[in-house]
PDB file of C-alpha atoms and ligand atoms in Angstrom:
ATOM      1  CA  MET A  16     -24.992  13.483   8.263  1.00  0.00           C
ATOM      2  CA  SER A  17     -27.475  15.670  10.161  1.00  0.00           C
ATOM      3  CA  THR A  18     -26.346  18.588  12.258  1.00  0.00           C
ATOM      4  CA  GLN A  19     -27.236  16.643  15.381  1.00  0.00           C
ATOM      5  CA  GLN A  20     -25.222  13.624  14.246  1.00  0.00           C
ATOM      6  CA  ASP A  21     -22.335  15.917  13.386  1.00  0.00           C
ATOM      7  CA  ARG A  22     -22.396  17.369  16.868  1.00  0.00           C
ATOM      8  CA  GLU A  23     -22.543  13.957  18.497  1.00  0.00           C
ATOM      9  CA  ALA A  24     -19.605  12.769  16.382  1.00  0.00           C
ATOM     10  CA  CYS A  25     -17.628  15.843  17.445  1.00  0.00           C
ATOM     11  CA  GLN A  26     -18.493  15.216  21.092  1.00  0.00           C
ATOM     12  CA  GLN A  27     -17.054  11.716  20.736  1.00  0.00           C
ATOM     13  CA  VAL A  28     -13.851  13.103  19.243  1.00  0.00           C
ATOM     14  CA  VAL A  29     -13.489  15.522  22.145  1.00  0.00           C
ATOM     15  CA  ASP A  30     -14.185  12.712  24.641  1.00  0.00           C
ATOM     16  CA  LYS A  31     -11.375  10.724  23.054  1.00  0.00           C
ATOM     17  CA  VAL A  32      -8.885  13.608  22.984  1.00  0.00           C
ATOM     18  CA  PHE A  33      -9.606  14.566  26.583  1.00  0.00           C
ATOM     19  CA  GLN A  34      -9.250  10.940  27.630  1.00  0.00           C
ATOM     20  CA  VAL A  35      -5.816  10.834  25.959  1.00  0.00           C
ATOM     21  CA  LEU A  36      -4.844  13.887  28.022  1.00  0.00           C
ATOM     22  CA  ILE A  37      -6.176  12.383  31.243  1.00  0.00           C
ATOM     23  CA  ASP A  38      -4.685   8.900  30.693  1.00  0.00           C
ATOM     24  CA  GLY A  39      -1.318  10.199  29.519  1.00  0.00           C
ATOM     25  CA  SER A  40      -1.126  12.544  32.424  1.00  0.00           C
ATOM     26  CA  LYS A  41      -1.257   9.672  34.901  1.00  0.00           C
ATOM     27  CA  GLN A  42       1.939   8.232  33.453  1.00  0.00           C
ATOM     28  CA  GLY A  43       4.528  10.922  33.692  1.00  0.00           C
ATOM     29  CA  TYR A  44       5.528  14.273  34.977  1.00  0.00           C
ATOM     30  CA  ILE A  45       7.597  16.887  33.248  1.00  0.00           C
ATOM     31  CA  GLY A  46       9.286  17.994  36.428  1.00  0.00           C
ATOM     32  CA  GLU A  47       8.554  18.677  40.061  1.00  0.00           C
ATOM     33  CA  ASN A  48       4.882  18.266  40.797  1.00  0.00           C
ATOM     34  CA  ILE A  49       3.429  19.502  37.546  1.00  0.00           C
ATOM     35  CA  SER A  50       1.602  16.837  35.615  1.00  0.00           C
ATOM     36  CA  GLN A  51       1.401  16.919  31.834  1.00  0.00           C
ATOM     37  CA  LEU A  52      -2.266  17.791  32.189  1.00  0.00           C
ATOM     38  CA  ALA A  53      -1.623  20.678  34.590  1.00  0.00           C
ATOM     39  CA  HIS A  54       1.064  21.916  32.192  1.00  0.00           C
ATOM     40  CA  SER A  55      -1.387  21.869  29.267  1.00  0.00           C
ATOM     41  CA  LEU A  56      -4.077  23.595  31.317  1.00  0.00           C
ATOM     42  CA  GLN A  57      -1.658  26.307  32.393  1.00  0.00           C
ATOM     43  CA  ALA A  58      -0.658  26.911  28.769  1.00  0.00           C
ATOM     44  CA  ALA A  59      -4.320  27.170  27.753  1.00  0.00           C
ATOM     45  CA  ALA A  60      -5.120  29.473  30.678  1.00  0.00           C
ATOM     46  CA  GLN A  61      -2.401  31.896  29.551  1.00  0.00           C
ATOM     47  CA  ALA A  62      -3.834  31.880  26.032  1.00  0.00           C
ATOM     48  CA  GLN A  63      -7.264  32.660  27.490  1.00  0.00           C
ATOM     49  CA  GLU A  64      -5.863  35.454  29.632  1.00  0.00           C
ATOM     50  CA  ALA A  65      -4.220  36.929  26.540  1.00  0.00           C
ATOM     51  CA  HIS A  66      -7.641  36.878  24.809  1.00  0.00           C
ATOM     52  CA  ALA A  67      -6.318  34.583  22.103  1.00  0.00           C
ATOM     53  CA  ASP A  68      -8.871  33.198  19.652  1.00  0.00           C
ATOM     54  CA  SER A  69     -10.353  29.774  20.321  1.00  0.00           C
ATOM     55  CA  GLU A  70      -8.081  27.973  17.842  1.00  0.00           C
ATOM     56  CA  THR A  71      -5.017  29.356  19.610  1.00  0.00           C
ATOM     57  CA  VAL A  72      -6.411  28.457  23.030  1.00  0.00           C
ATOM     58  CA  LEU A  73      -7.059  24.911  21.824  1.00  0.00           C
ATOM     59  CA  ALA A  74      -3.568  24.732  20.308  1.00  0.00           C
ATOM     60  CA  ALA A  75      -2.089  25.766  23.664  1.00  0.00           C
ATOM     61  CA  LEU A  76      -4.200  23.146  25.430  1.00  0.00           C
ATOM     62  CA  LEU A  77      -3.261  20.394  22.972  1.00  0.00           C
ATOM     63  CA  HIS A  78       0.326  21.393  22.140  1.00  0.00           C
ATOM     64  CA  ASP A  79       1.815  18.322  23.829  1.00  0.00           C
ATOM     65  CA  ILE A  80      -0.882  15.812  22.840  1.00  0.00           C
ATOM     66  CA  GLY A  81       1.718  13.787  20.910  1.00  0.00           C
ATOM     67  CA  GLN A  82       3.699  13.440  24.101  1.00  0.00           C
ATOM     68  CA  PHE A  83       0.813  11.894  25.972  1.00  0.00           C
ATOM     69  CA  ALA A  84       1.303   8.564  24.247  1.00  0.00           C
ATOM     70  CA  THR A  85       4.375   6.372  24.181  1.00  0.00           C
ATOM     71  CA  GLY A  86       6.158   5.718  20.896  1.00  0.00           C
ATOM     72  CA  ALA A  87       4.459   2.352  20.524  1.00  0.00           C
ATOM     73  CA  GLU A  88       1.065   3.950  21.026  1.00  0.00           C
ATOM     74  CA  HIS A  89       1.538   6.650  18.410  1.00  0.00           C
ATOM     75  CA  LYS A  90       0.600   4.491  15.441  1.00  0.00           C
ATOM     76  CA  GLN A  91      -2.538   3.341  17.240  1.00  0.00           C
ATOM     77  CA  MET A  92      -3.316   6.934  18.153  1.00  0.00           C
ATOM     78  CA  LEU A  93      -3.271   8.001  14.511  1.00  0.00           C
ATOM     79  CA  CYS A  94      -5.316   4.974  13.432  1.00  0.00           C
ATOM     80  CA  ASP A  95      -7.870   5.717  16.159  1.00  0.00           C
ATOM     81  CA  ALA A  96      -8.078   9.292  14.907  1.00  0.00           C
ATOM     82  CA  GLU A  97      -8.756   8.132  11.367  1.00  0.00           C
ATOM     83  CA  THR A  98     -11.495   5.749  12.501  1.00  0.00           C
ATOM     84  CA  LEU A  99     -13.099   8.255  14.813  1.00  0.00           C
ATOM     85  CA  ALA A 100     -13.153  11.033  12.224  1.00  0.00           C
ATOM     86  CA  ASN A 101     -14.372   8.734   9.453  1.00  0.00           C
ATOM     87  CA  PRO A 102     -16.502   6.014  11.055  1.00  0.00           C
ATOM     88  CA  ASP A 103     -18.004   5.032   7.683  1.00  0.00           C
ATOM     89  CA  GLY A 104     -14.564   4.539   6.106  1.00  0.00           C
ATOM     90  CA  SER A 105     -15.120   7.509   3.841  1.00  0.00           C
ATOM     91  CA  SER A 106     -11.671   9.002   4.298  1.00  0.00           C
ATOM     92  CA  GLU A 107      -9.334   9.149   1.325  1.00  0.00           C
ATOM     93  CA  ALA A 108      -7.187   6.497   2.963  1.00  0.00           C
ATOM     94  CA  GLY A 109     -10.252   4.384   3.658  1.00  0.00           C
ATOM     95  CA  LYS A 110     -11.635   4.706   0.140  1.00  0.00           C
ATOM     96  CA  SER A 111      -8.434   3.630  -1.483  1.00  0.00           C
ATOM     97  CA  GLY A 112      -7.812   0.929   1.069  1.00  0.00           C
ATOM     98  CA  GLN A 113      -4.395   2.369   1.700  1.00  0.00           C
ATOM     99  CA  LYS A 114      -2.595   1.444   4.819  1.00  0.00           C
ATOM    100  CA  LEU A 115      -2.036   4.471   6.987  1.00  0.00           C
ATOM    101  CA  SER A 116       1.501   5.590   6.780  1.00  0.00           C
ATOM    102  CA  VAL A 117       2.849   6.829  10.046  1.00  0.00           C
ATOM    103  CA  GLY A 118       5.820   8.582   8.559  1.00  0.00           C
ATOM    104  CA  VAL A 119       5.890  11.186  11.239  1.00  0.00           C
ATOM    105  CA  SER A 120       8.343  11.455  14.058  1.00  0.00           C
ATOM    106  CA  GLY A 121       8.756  13.767  16.995  1.00  0.00           C
ATOM    107  CA  HIS A 122       5.945  14.407  19.427  1.00  0.00           C
ATOM    108  CA  GLU A 123       5.013  17.731  17.864  1.00  0.00           C
ATOM    109  CA  ARG A 124       4.519  16.155  14.442  1.00  0.00           C
ATOM    110  CA  ILE A 125       2.621  13.184  15.855  1.00  0.00           C
ATOM    111  CA  GLY A 126       0.380  15.552  17.783  1.00  0.00           C
ATOM    112  CA  ALA A 127      -0.282  17.775  14.786  1.00  0.00           C
ATOM    113  CA  GLU A 128      -1.060  14.821  12.553  1.00  0.00           C
ATOM    114  CA  TYR A 129      -3.349  13.327  15.173  1.00  0.00           C
ATOM    115  CA  LEU A 130      -5.308  16.582  15.440  1.00  0.00           C
ATOM    116  CA  ARG A 131      -5.530  16.988  11.650  1.00  0.00           C
ATOM    117  CA  ARG A 132      -6.952  13.515  11.291  1.00  0.00           C
ATOM    118  CA  LEU A 133      -9.512  14.201  13.998  1.00  0.00           C
ATOM    119  CA  GLY A 134     -10.764  17.246  12.120  1.00  0.00           C
ATOM    120  CA  PHE A 135      -9.079  20.085  14.002  1.00  0.00           C
ATOM    121  CA  SER A 136      -8.129  23.052  11.828  1.00  0.00           C
ATOM    122  CA  GLU A 137      -4.856  23.439   9.990  1.00  0.00           C
ATOM    123  CA  LYS A 138      -4.136  26.507  12.119  1.00  0.00           C
ATOM    124  CA  ILE A 139      -4.287  24.436  15.312  1.00  0.00           C
ATOM    125  CA  ALA A 140      -2.188  21.646  13.776  1.00  0.00           C
ATOM    126  CA  SER A 141       0.399  24.176  12.549  1.00  0.00           C
ATOM    127  CA  LEU A 142       0.659  25.832  15.954  1.00  0.00           C
ATOM    128  CA  VAL A 143       1.151  22.436  17.598  1.00  0.00           C
ATOM    129  CA  GLU A 144       3.652  21.343  14.970  1.00  0.00           C
ATOM    130  CA  ALA A 145       5.709  24.521  15.337  1.00  0.00           C
ATOM    131  CA  HIS A 146       7.005  23.520  18.761  1.00  0.00           C
ATOM    132  CA  VAL A 147      10.532  22.610  17.691  1.00  0.00           C
ATOM    133  CA  ALA A 148      10.828  25.158  14.876  1.00  0.00           C
ATOM    134  CA  VAL A 149      10.079  27.966  17.342  1.00  0.00           C
ATOM    135  CA  LYS A 150      12.688  26.668  19.739  1.00  0.00           C
ATOM    136  CA  ARG A 151      15.235  26.654  16.889  1.00  0.00           C
ATOM    137  CA  TYR A 152      14.100  30.148  15.909  1.00  0.00           C
ATOM    138  CA  LEU A 153      14.260  31.614  19.409  1.00  0.00           C
ATOM    139  CA  THR A 154      17.651  30.090  20.190  1.00  0.00           C
ATOM    140  CA  GLY A 155      18.979  31.481  16.908  1.00  0.00           C
ATOM    141  CA  LYS A 156      17.484  34.894  17.543  1.00  0.00           C
ATOM    142  CA  ASP A 157      18.144  35.308  21.245  1.00  0.00           C
ATOM    143  CA  SER A 158      21.084  33.734  23.089  1.00  0.00           C
ATOM    144  CA  LYS A 159      19.370  34.441  26.417  1.00  0.00           C
ATOM    145  CA  TYR A 160      16.583  32.093  25.360  1.00  0.00           C
ATOM    146  CA  TYR A 161      19.167  29.357  24.807  1.00  0.00           C
ATOM    147  CA  ASP A 162      20.712  29.993  28.223  1.00  0.00           C
ATOM    148  CA  GLY A 163      17.320  29.564  29.838  1.00  0.00           C
ATOM    149  CA  LEU A 164      16.693  26.116  28.355  1.00  0.00           C
ATOM    150  CA  SER A 165      17.072  23.029  30.512  1.00  0.00           C
ATOM    151  CA  ASN A 166      20.064  20.781  29.830  1.00  0.00           C
ATOM    152  CA  ALA A 167      17.763  18.184  28.279  1.00  0.00           C
ATOM    153  CA  SER A 168      16.261  20.791  26.010  1.00  0.00           C
ATOM    154  CA  LYS A 169      19.719  22.049  24.995  1.00  0.00           C
ATOM    155  CA  LEU A 170      20.755  18.505  24.185  1.00  0.00           C
ATOM    156  CA  SER A 171      17.630  17.739  22.157  1.00  0.00           C
ATOM    157  CA  LEU A 172      18.148  20.993  20.237  1.00  0.00           C
ATOM    158  CA  LYS A 173      21.317  19.484  18.745  1.00  0.00           C
ATOM    159  CA  TYR A 174      19.339  16.586  17.327  1.00  0.00           C
ATOM    160  CA  GLN A 175      16.588  18.909  16.159  1.00  0.00           C
ATOM    161  CA  GLY A 176      18.989  20.763  13.872  1.00  0.00           C
ATOM    162  CA  GLY A 177      20.335  23.398  16.270  1.00  0.00           C
ATOM    163  CA  PRO A 178      19.527  27.116  16.353  1.00  0.00           C
ATOM    164  CA  PHE A 179      18.272  28.677  13.124  1.00  0.00           C
ATOM    165  CA  ASN A 180      20.834  30.661  11.120  1.00  0.00           C
ATOM    166  CA  GLN A 181      20.044  34.162   9.840  1.00  0.00           C
ATOM    167  CA  GLN A 182      18.523  32.897   6.609  1.00  0.00           C
ATOM    168  CA  GLN A 183      16.301  30.424   8.454  1.00  0.00           C
ATOM    169  CA  ILE A 184      15.271  33.164  10.901  1.00  0.00           C
ATOM    170  CA  GLU A 185      14.206  35.427   8.033  1.00  0.00           C
ATOM    171  CA  GLU A 186      12.366  32.575   6.357  1.00  0.00           C
ATOM    172  CA  PHE A 187      10.518  31.751   9.575  1.00  0.00           C
ATOM    173  CA  GLU A 188       9.453  35.376  10.020  1.00  0.00           C
ATOM    174  CA  LYS A 189       7.623  35.228   6.685  1.00  0.00           C
ATOM    175  CA  ASP A 190       5.210  32.689   8.154  1.00  0.00           C
ATOM    176  CA  PRO A 191       1.891  34.501   8.778  1.00  0.00           C
ATOM    177  CA  LEU A 192       1.483  32.502  11.987  1.00  0.00           C
ATOM    178  CA  TYR A 193       4.976  33.092  13.298  1.00  0.00           C
ATOM    179  CA  GLU A 194       4.044  35.536  16.057  1.00  0.00           C
ATOM    180  CA  LEU A 195       1.308  33.232  17.302  1.00  0.00           C
ATOM    181  CA  LYS A 196       3.680  30.285  17.176  1.00  0.00           C
ATOM    182  CA  ILE A 197       6.091  32.170  19.408  1.00  0.00           C
ATOM    183  CA  LYS A 198       3.294  33.073  21.817  1.00  0.00           C
ATOM    184  CA  VAL A 199       2.268  29.420  22.157  1.00  0.00           C
ATOM    185  CA  ARG A 200       5.887  28.498  22.854  1.00  0.00           C
ATOM    186  CA  ARG A 201       6.167  31.213  25.539  1.00  0.00           C
ATOM    187  CA  TRP A 202       2.962  30.012  27.213  1.00  0.00           C
ATOM    188  CA  ASP A 203       4.370  26.498  27.041  1.00  0.00           C
ATOM    189  CA  ASP A 204       7.647  27.615  28.648  1.00  0.00           C
ATOM    190  CA  ASN A 205       5.765  29.412  31.434  1.00  0.00           C
ATOM    191  CA  ALA A 206       3.305  26.585  32.103  1.00  0.00           C
ATOM    192  CA  LYS A 207       5.338  24.833  34.763  1.00  0.00           C
ATOM    193  CA  ILE A 208       4.231  26.609  37.894  1.00  0.00           C
ATOM    194  CA  VAL A 209       3.563  24.445  40.922  1.00  0.00           C
ATOM    195  CA  GLY A 210       0.317  25.264  42.667  1.00  0.00           C
ATOM    196  CA  TRP A 211      -1.095  27.538  39.974  1.00  0.00           C
ATOM    197  CA  ASP A 212      -4.801  26.905  40.038  1.00  0.00           C
ATOM    198  CA  VAL A 213      -6.291  27.248  36.566  1.00  0.00           C
ATOM    199  CA  PRO A 214      -9.602  26.146  34.976  1.00  0.00           C
ATOM    200  CA  GLY A 215      -9.895  22.390  34.406  1.00  0.00           C
ATOM    201  CA  LEU A 216     -10.239  20.454  31.188  1.00  0.00           C
ATOM    202  CA  GLU A 217     -14.027  20.640  31.138  1.00  0.00           C
ATOM    203  CA  ALA A 218     -13.812  24.414  30.731  1.00  0.00           C
ATOM    204  CA  TYR A 219     -12.584  23.784  27.180  1.00  0.00           C
ATOM    205  CA  ARG A 220     -15.090  21.145  26.117  1.00  0.00           C
ATOM    206  CA  PRO A 221     -17.704  23.469  24.520  1.00  0.00           C
ATOM    207  CA  MET A 222     -14.959  25.374  22.686  1.00  0.00           C
ATOM    208  CA  ALA A 223     -13.445  22.166  21.298  1.00  0.00           C
ATOM    209  CA  ILE A 224     -16.820  20.758  20.214  1.00  0.00           C
ATOM    210  CA  ASP A 225     -17.873  24.038  18.574  1.00  0.00           C
ATOM    211  CA  HIS A 226     -14.568  24.186  16.729  1.00  0.00           C
ATOM    212  CA  LEU A 227     -14.924  20.664  15.335  1.00  0.00           C
ATOM    213  CA  VAL A 228     -18.548  21.250  14.317  1.00  0.00           C
ATOM    214  CA  GLU A 229     -17.555  24.432  12.547  1.00  0.00           C
ATOM    215  CA  GLN A 230     -14.706  22.660  10.767  1.00  0.00           C
ATOM    216  CA  ARG A 231     -17.048  19.885   9.584  1.00  0.00           C
ATOM    217  CA  GLN A 232     -19.562  22.377   8.298  1.00  0.00           C
ATOM    218  CA  ARG A 233     -16.841  24.291   6.508  1.00  0.00           C
ATOM    219  CA  THR A 234     -15.524  21.117   4.878  1.00  0.00           C
ATOM    220  CA  THR A 235     -19.025  20.058   3.834  1.00  0.00           C
ATOM    221  CA  THR A 236     -19.778  23.469   2.346  1.00  0.00           C
ATOM    222  CA  ALA A 237     -16.487  23.508   0.474  1.00  0.00           C
ATOM    223  CA  SER A 238     -16.930  20.058  -1.075  1.00  0.00           C
TER     224      SER A 238
HETATM  225 FE1  FE2 B 304       4.724  21.682  26.582  1.00  0.00          FE
END
């Protein structure tokens, strides 16, 4: 594939991802008057303000992407990602004719898998996927964090395995991305401010396209 074709393919991926954010945002609100999209944009804006690198900014923007589709749409979302990233059927799954297994559950895992299949970096996918683990970590580490959670979030924590114990906390702190994962979670927690005017989705388009192009080039060079 030529560089130009690569770029066009990446533009299409970004079109699709942004459309998922826009469409999903019309359906539901996470509370008061903050739409899912506004929430994502506020998380990304905080990452930008903190001078985070572009992968972290994109992770903040896309951290809830798995929540933008309903359960029934998740399988389609992952299939769409596979087709979009590998239009010629050249993926491993495509080559072997395997049926895609959608053995992922939880919006953070769906979102991470969706982004991986679209060609976003492992760092972005890991930051997105860490959502629940960080909540378990922070509630285990800091009781004040637990007290600040909404009732729904406290309830879901039970089903997510509850707060991390000391051993799990120490294990989590060995993760080289653990500090970044916590930052993304904090930006997420603070991204619920009514009336906070932040840059729109289009502000992130060049960054997302550049990232995907870079990832493709890296994969091509490595193979
Ligand atoms: Fe969120």
